[in-house]
Short mmCIF file of C-alpha atoms in Angstrom, two decimals:
data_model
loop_
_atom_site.label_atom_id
_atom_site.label_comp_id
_atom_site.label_asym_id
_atom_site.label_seq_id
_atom_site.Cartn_x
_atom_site.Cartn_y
_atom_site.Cartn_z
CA UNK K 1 19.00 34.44 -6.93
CA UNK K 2 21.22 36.67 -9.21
CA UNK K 3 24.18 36.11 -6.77
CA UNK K 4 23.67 32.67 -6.77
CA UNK K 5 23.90 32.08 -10.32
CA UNK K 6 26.57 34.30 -10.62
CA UNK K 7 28.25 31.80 -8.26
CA UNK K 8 27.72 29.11 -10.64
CA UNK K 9 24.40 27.88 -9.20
CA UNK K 10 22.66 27.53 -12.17
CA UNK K 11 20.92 24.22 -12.80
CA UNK K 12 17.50 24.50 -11.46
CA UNK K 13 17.69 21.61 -8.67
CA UNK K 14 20.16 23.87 -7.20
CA UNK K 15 18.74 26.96 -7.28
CA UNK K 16 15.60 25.77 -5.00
CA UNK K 17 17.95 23.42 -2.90
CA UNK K 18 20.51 25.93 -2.14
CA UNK K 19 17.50 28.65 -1.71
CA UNK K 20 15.71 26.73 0.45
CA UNK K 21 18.45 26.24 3.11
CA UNK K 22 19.21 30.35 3.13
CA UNK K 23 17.52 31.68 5.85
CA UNK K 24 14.39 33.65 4.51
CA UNK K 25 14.73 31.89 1.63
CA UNK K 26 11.79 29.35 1.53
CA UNK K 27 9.19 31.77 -0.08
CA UNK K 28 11.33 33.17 -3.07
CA UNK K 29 12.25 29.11 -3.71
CA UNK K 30 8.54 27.98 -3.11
CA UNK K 31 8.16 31.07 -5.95
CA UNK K 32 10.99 30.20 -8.02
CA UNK K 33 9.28 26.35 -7.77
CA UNK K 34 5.69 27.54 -9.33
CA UNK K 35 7.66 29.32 -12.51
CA UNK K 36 9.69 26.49 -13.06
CA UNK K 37 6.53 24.06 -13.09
CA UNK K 38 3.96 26.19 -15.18
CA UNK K 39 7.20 26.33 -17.70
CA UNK K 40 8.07 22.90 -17.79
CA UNK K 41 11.56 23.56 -16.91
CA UNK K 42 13.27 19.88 -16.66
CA UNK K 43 15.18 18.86 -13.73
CA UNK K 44 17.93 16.28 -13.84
CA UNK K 45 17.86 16.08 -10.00
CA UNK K 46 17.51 12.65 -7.77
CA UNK K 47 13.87 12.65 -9.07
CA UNK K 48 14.80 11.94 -12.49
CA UNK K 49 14.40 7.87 -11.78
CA UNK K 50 11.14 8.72 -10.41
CA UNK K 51 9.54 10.86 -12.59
CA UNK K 52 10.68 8.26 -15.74
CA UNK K 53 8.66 5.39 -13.86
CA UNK K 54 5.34 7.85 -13.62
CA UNK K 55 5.63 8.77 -17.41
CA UNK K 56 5.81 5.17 -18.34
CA UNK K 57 2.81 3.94 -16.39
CA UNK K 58 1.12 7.37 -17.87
CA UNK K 59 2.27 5.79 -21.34
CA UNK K 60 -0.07 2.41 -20.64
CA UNK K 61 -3.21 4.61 -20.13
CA UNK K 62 -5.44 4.72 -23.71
CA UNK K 63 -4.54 8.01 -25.97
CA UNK K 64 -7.73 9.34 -25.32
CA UNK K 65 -7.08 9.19 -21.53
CA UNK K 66 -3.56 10.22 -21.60
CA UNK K 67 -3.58 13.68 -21.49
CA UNK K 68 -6.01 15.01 -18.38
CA UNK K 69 -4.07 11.45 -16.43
CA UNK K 70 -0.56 13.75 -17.41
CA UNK K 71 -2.20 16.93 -16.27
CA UNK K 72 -3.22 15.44 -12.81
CA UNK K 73 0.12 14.10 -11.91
CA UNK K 74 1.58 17.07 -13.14
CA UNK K 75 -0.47 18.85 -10.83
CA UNK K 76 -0.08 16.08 -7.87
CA UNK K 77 3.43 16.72 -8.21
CA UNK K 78 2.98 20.52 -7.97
CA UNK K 79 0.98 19.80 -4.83
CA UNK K 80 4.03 17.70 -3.69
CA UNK K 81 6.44 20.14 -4.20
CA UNK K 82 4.95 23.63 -2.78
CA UNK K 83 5.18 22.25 0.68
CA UNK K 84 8.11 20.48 0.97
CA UNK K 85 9.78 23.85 -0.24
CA UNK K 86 7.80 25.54 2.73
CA UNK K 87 9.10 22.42 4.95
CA UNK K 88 5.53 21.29 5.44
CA UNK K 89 4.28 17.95 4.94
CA UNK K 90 3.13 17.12 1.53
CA UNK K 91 2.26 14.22 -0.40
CA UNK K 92 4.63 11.39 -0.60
CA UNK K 93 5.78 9.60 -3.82
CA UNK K 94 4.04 6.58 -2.80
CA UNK K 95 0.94 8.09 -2.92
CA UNK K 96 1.42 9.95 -6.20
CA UNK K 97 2.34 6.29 -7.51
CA UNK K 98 -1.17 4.92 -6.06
CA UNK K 99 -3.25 7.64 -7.21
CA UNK K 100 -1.52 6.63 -10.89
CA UNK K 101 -2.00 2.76 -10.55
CA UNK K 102 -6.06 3.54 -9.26
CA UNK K 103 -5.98 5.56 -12.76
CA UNK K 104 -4.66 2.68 -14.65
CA UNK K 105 -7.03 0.17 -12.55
CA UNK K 106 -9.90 2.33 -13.72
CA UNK K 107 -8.76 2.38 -17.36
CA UNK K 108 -8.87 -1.10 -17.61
CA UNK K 109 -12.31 -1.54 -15.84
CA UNK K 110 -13.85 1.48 -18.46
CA UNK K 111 -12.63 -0.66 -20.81
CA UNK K 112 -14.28 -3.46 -20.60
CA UNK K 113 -17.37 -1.18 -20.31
CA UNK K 114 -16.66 0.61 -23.83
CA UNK K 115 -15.82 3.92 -22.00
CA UNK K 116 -12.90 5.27 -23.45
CA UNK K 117 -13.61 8.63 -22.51
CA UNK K 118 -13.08 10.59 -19.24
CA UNK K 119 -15.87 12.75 -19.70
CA UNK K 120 -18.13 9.89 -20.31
CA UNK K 121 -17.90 7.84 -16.78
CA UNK K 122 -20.31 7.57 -14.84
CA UNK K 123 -20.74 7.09 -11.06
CA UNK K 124 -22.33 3.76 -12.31
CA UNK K 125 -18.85 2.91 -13.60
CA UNK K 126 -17.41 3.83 -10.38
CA UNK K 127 -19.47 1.69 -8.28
CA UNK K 128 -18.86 -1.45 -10.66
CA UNK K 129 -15.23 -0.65 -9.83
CA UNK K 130 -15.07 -0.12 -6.08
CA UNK K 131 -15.57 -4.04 -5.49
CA UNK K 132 -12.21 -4.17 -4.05
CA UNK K 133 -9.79 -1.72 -1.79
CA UNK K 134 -12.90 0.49 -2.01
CA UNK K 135 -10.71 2.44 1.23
CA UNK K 136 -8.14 3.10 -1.37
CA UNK K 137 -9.17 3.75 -4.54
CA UNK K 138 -12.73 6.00 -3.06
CA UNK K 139 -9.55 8.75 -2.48
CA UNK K 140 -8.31 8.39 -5.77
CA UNK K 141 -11.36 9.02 -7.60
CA UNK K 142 -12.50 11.70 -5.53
CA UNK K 143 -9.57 13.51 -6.14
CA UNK K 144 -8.34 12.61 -9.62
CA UNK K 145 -12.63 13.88 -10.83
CA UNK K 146 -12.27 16.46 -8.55
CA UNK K 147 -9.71 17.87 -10.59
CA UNK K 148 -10.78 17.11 -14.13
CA UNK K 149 -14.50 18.90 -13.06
CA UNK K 150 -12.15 22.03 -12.19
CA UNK K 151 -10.50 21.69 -14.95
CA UNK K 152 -13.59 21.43 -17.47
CA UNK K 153 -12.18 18.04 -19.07
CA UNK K 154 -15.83 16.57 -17.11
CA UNK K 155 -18.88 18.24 -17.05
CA UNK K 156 -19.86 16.54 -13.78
CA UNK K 157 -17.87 14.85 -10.96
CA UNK K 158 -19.07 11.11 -11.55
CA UNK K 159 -17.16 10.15 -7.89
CA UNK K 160 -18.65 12.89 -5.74
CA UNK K 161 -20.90 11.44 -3.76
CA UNK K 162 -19.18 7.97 -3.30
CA UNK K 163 -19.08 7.03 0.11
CA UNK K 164 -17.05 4.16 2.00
CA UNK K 165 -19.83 1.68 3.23
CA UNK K 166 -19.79 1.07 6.83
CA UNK K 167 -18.10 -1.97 8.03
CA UNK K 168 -20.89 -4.08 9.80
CA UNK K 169 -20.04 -7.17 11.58
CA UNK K 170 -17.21 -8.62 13.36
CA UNK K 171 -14.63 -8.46 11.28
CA UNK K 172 -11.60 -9.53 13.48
CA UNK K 173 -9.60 -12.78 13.90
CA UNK K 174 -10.47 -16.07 14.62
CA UNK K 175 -8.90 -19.02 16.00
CA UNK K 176 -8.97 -21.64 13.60
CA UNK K 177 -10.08 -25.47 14.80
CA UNK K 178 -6.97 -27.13 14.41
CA UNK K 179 -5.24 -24.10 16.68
CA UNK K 180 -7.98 -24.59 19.39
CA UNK K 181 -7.71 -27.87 19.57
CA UNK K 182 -3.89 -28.13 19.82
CA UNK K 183 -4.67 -25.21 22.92
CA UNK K 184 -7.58 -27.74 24.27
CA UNK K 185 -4.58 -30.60 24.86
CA UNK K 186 -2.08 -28.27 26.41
CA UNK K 187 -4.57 -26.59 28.60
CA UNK K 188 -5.33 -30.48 29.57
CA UNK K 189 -1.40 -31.09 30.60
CA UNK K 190 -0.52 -31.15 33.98
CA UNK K 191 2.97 -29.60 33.35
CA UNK K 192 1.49 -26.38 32.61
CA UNK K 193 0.87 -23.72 34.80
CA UNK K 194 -2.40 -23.74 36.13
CA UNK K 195 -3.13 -20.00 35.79
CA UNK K 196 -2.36 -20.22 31.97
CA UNK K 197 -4.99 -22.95 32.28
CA UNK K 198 -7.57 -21.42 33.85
CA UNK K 199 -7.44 -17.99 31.71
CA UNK K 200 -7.43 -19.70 28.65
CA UNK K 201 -10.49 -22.87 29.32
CA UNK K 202 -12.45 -19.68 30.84
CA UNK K 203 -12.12 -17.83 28.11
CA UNK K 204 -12.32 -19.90 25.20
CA UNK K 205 -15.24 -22.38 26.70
CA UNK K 206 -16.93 -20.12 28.59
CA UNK K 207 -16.50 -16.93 26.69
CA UNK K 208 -15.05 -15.16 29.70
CA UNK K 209 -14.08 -11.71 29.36
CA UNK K 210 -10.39 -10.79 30.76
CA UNK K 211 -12.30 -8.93 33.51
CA UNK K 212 -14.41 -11.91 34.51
CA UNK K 213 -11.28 -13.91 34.70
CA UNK K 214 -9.62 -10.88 37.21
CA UNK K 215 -12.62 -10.86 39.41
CA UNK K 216 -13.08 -14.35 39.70
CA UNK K 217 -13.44 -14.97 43.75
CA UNK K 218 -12.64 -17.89 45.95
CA UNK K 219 -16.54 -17.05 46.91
CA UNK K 220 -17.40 -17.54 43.18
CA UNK K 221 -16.44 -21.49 42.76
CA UNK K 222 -18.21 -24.35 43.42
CA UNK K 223 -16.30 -27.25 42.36
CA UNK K 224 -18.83 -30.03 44.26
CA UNK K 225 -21.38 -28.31 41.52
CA UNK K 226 -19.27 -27.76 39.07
CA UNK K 227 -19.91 -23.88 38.48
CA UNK K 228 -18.76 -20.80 38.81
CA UNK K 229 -20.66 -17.39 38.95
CA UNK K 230 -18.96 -14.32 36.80
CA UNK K 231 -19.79 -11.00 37.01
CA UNK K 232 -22.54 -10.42 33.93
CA UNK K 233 -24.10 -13.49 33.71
CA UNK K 234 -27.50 -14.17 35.56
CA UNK K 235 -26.96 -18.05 36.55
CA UNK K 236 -24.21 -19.85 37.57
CA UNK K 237 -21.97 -21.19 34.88
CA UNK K 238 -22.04 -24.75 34.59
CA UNK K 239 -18.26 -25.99 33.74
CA UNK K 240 -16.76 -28.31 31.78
CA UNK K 241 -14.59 -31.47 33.37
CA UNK K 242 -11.01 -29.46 31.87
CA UNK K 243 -11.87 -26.21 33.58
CA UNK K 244 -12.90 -27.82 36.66
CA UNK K 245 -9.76 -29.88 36.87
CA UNK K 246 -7.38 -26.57 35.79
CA UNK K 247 -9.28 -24.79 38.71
CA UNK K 248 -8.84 -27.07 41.33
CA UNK K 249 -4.74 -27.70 40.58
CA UNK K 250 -4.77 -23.42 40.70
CA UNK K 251 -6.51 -23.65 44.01
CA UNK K 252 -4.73 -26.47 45.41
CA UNK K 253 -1.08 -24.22 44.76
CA UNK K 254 -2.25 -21.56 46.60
CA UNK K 255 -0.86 -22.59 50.18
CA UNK K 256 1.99 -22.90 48.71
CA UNK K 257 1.87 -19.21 47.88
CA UNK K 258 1.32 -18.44 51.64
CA UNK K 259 -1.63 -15.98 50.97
CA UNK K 260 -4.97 -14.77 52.17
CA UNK K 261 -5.63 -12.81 48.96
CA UNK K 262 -9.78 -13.87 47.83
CA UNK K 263 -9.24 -14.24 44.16
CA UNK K 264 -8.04 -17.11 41.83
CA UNK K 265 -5.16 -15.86 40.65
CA UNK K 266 -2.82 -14.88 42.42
CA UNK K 267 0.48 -13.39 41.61
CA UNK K 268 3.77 -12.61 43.50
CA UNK K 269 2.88 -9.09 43.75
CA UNK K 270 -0.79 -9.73 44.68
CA UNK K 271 -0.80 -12.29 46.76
CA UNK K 272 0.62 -9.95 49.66
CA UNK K 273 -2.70 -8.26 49.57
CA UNK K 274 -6.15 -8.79 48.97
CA UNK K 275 -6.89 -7.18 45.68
CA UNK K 276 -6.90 -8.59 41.73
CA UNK K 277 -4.26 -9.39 39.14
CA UNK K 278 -3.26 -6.42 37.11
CA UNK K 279 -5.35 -6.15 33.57
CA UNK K 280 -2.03 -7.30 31.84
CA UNK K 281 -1.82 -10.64 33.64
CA UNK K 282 -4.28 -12.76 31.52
CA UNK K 283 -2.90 -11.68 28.39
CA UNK K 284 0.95 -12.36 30.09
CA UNK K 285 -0.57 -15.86 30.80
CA UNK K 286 -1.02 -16.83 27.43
CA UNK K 287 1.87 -15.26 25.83
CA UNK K 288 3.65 -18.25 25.39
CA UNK K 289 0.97 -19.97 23.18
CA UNK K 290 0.27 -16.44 21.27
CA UNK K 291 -3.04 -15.93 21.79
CA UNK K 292 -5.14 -12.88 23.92
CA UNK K 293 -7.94 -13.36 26.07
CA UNK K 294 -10.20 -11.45 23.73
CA UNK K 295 -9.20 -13.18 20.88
CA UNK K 296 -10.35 -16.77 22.43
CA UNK K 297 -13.45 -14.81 23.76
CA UNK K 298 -14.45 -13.65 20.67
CA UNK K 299 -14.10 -16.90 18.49
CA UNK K 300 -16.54 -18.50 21.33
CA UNK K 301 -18.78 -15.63 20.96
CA UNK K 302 -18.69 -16.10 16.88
CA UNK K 303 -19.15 -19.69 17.35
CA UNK K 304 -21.86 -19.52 19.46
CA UNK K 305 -23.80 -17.01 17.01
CA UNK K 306 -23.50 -19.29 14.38
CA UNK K 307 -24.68 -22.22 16.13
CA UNK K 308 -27.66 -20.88 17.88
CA UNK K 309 -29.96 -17.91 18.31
CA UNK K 310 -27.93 -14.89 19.08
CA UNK K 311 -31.16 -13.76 21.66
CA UNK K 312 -30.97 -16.85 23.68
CA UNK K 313 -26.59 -16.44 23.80
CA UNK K 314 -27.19 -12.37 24.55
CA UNK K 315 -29.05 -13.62 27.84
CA UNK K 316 -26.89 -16.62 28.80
CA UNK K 317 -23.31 -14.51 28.08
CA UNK K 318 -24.52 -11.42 29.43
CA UNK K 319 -24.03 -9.02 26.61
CA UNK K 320 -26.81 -6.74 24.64
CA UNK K 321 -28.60 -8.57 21.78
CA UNK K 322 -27.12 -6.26 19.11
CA UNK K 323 -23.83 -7.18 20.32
CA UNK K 324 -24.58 -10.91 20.12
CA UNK K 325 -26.08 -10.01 16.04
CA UNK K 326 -22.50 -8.30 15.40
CA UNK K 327 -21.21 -11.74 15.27
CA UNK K 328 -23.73 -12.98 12.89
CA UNK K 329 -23.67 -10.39 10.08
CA UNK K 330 -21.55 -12.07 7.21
CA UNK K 331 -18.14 -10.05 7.78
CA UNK K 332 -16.43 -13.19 10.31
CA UNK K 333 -12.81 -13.70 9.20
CA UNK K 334 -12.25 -17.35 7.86
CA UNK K 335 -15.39 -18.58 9.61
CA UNK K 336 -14.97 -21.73 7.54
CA UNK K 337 -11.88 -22.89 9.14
CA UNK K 338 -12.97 -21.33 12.52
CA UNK K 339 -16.01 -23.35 12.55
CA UNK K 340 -15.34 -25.94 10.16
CA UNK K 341 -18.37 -28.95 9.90
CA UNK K 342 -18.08 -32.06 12.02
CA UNK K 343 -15.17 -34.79 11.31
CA UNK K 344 -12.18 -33.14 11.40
CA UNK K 345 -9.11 -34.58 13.23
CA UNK K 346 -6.88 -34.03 15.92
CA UNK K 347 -3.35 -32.85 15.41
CA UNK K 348 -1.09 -35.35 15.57
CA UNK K 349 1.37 -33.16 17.23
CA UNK K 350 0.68 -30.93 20.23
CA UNK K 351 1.64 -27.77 21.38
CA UNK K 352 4.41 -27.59 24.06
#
């Protein structure tokens, strides 16, 4: 280090840059870093613009919470800086940022409670504020109360036992009514490829699964009956008029395909032998309208848990009955426009 500032190395952003890309020299910058921070030597390096915004959000915190919210990003930052002079990995400004926004969050909230002391929250306060991005800001409190216990600026840790609650429920997409019913009157179209057809009726109507639709047999249709028989459901499937039409243009294309091969759909690679489409092939059969197999699955299976008793859909689908209740615990994305009430009106435009 002497033979660096006798170089004219001196500012201290160049000391631990130009120490930290000697060989060896990691450890006495990683050093050099620690004296420098538990001095409160200033650095005028790229960080300067960074630090400034940090101190002014610290700034909007109440007096009385200033200082230990000044001490924990000053020791955030410490944490920050130890490994990146090691070359680990280390925290990133953006979370330092978050962790400082959570504090100001929680200010404002302690506020309205007539806490305007650190050491007087309580994990009541906490809960009343994890209402929203309880994934985020559960993190933030742990760590920032963490710190002030250590510290003695709390007596207690008010956030120590706050847990993240469980998701329960299907909480995944839905297709909304207007979007299935624009799919209904292209699947109903006889300019569009059958096999789209058939993978997307099946699976939206019918709640097929993407395997069902793969394993679906020439043996498994009875178009005079209108049914077909997948592979997890007790009793033949009675079909609607679209799927029956879609499955009878797909099976009256085959000899043109020239193949023996005993399932519905058949592609060029398949139909030279006598096994099913690939997994990917239902989903590559509804790319063009942007939706997945699974996707129009599970709106059908959401719908039909709404509408009736999840028991009696567990037997007819095929699935356990605590799958069927995951659709009916209240965590269904947009349910209201998935499953909106009766009168609502066609599109005026389809989907090509």
């Amino acid at each position: 280090m002497k033979r660096l500032i006798l170089a004219g190395v001196c500012t201290p952003d160049e000391l631990l840059a130009t120490l930290s890309r000697e060989p060896g020299g990691r450890s006495t910058a990683a050093i050099l870093g620690d004296f420098f921070t538990r001095h409160g030597v200033p650095t005028d390096g790229p960080d300067a613009a960074v630090d400034a915004w940090r101190q002014g959000r610290l700034d909007r915190l109440p007096a009385r919470l200033q200082p230990a919210g000044q001490q924990f990003v000053n020791y955030l930052v410490s944490q920050q800086r130890r490994p990146l002079l090691y070359g680990g990995a280390s925290l990133s400004d953006k979370t330092i940022a978050y962790r400082i926004n959570v504090l100001l969050q929680l200010a404002d909230h302690l506020d309205t409670r007539g806490v305007d002391d650190w050491a007087a929250v309580t994990a009541e306060d906490l809960e009343t504020f994890l209402t929203v991005n309880t994934a985020q800001r559960i993190p933030a409190l742990r760590d920032f109360f963490a710190f002030t216990r250590r510290r003695k600026i709390t007596l207690i840790n008010p956030a120590a036992h706050l847990r993240r609650s469980q998701r329960k429920g299907y909480a995944g997409l839905l297709i909304n009514h207007t979007r299935q019913r624009q799919l209904l009157h292209r699947w109903q179209r006889d300019d569009t490829d059958p096999r789209e057809r058939v993978v997307g009726l099946l699976c939206l109507i019918h709640a097929a699964s993407n395997e069902d639709v793969r394993m679906l047999s020439l043996d498994d249709i009875d178009l005079d009956r209108a049914t077909v028989r997948l592979r997890n459901r007790r009793h033949p499937v009675p079909l609607d008029p679209l799927t029956v039409e879609a499955i009878r243009v797909c099976l009256q294309q085959r000899p043109t395909t020239a193949t023996d091969n005993r399932f519905l759909l058949v592609t060029h690679h398949t139909r030279q032998h006598n096994r099913p489409c690939s997994i990917g092939f239902p989903v590559r059969a509804l790319t063009k309208v942007g939706v997945t197999p699974q996707a129009l699955r599970q709106t059908r299976l959401s719908d039909l848990a709404q509408r009736a008793d999840p028991r009696m859909m567990a037997e007819a689908i095929g699935i356990t009955k605590e799958a069927a209740a995951h659709y009916i615990i209240g965590n269904v994305h947009r349910a209201e426009d998935a499953f909106p009430g009766a009168g609502d009106q066609p599109p005026k435009e389809h989907d090509e």
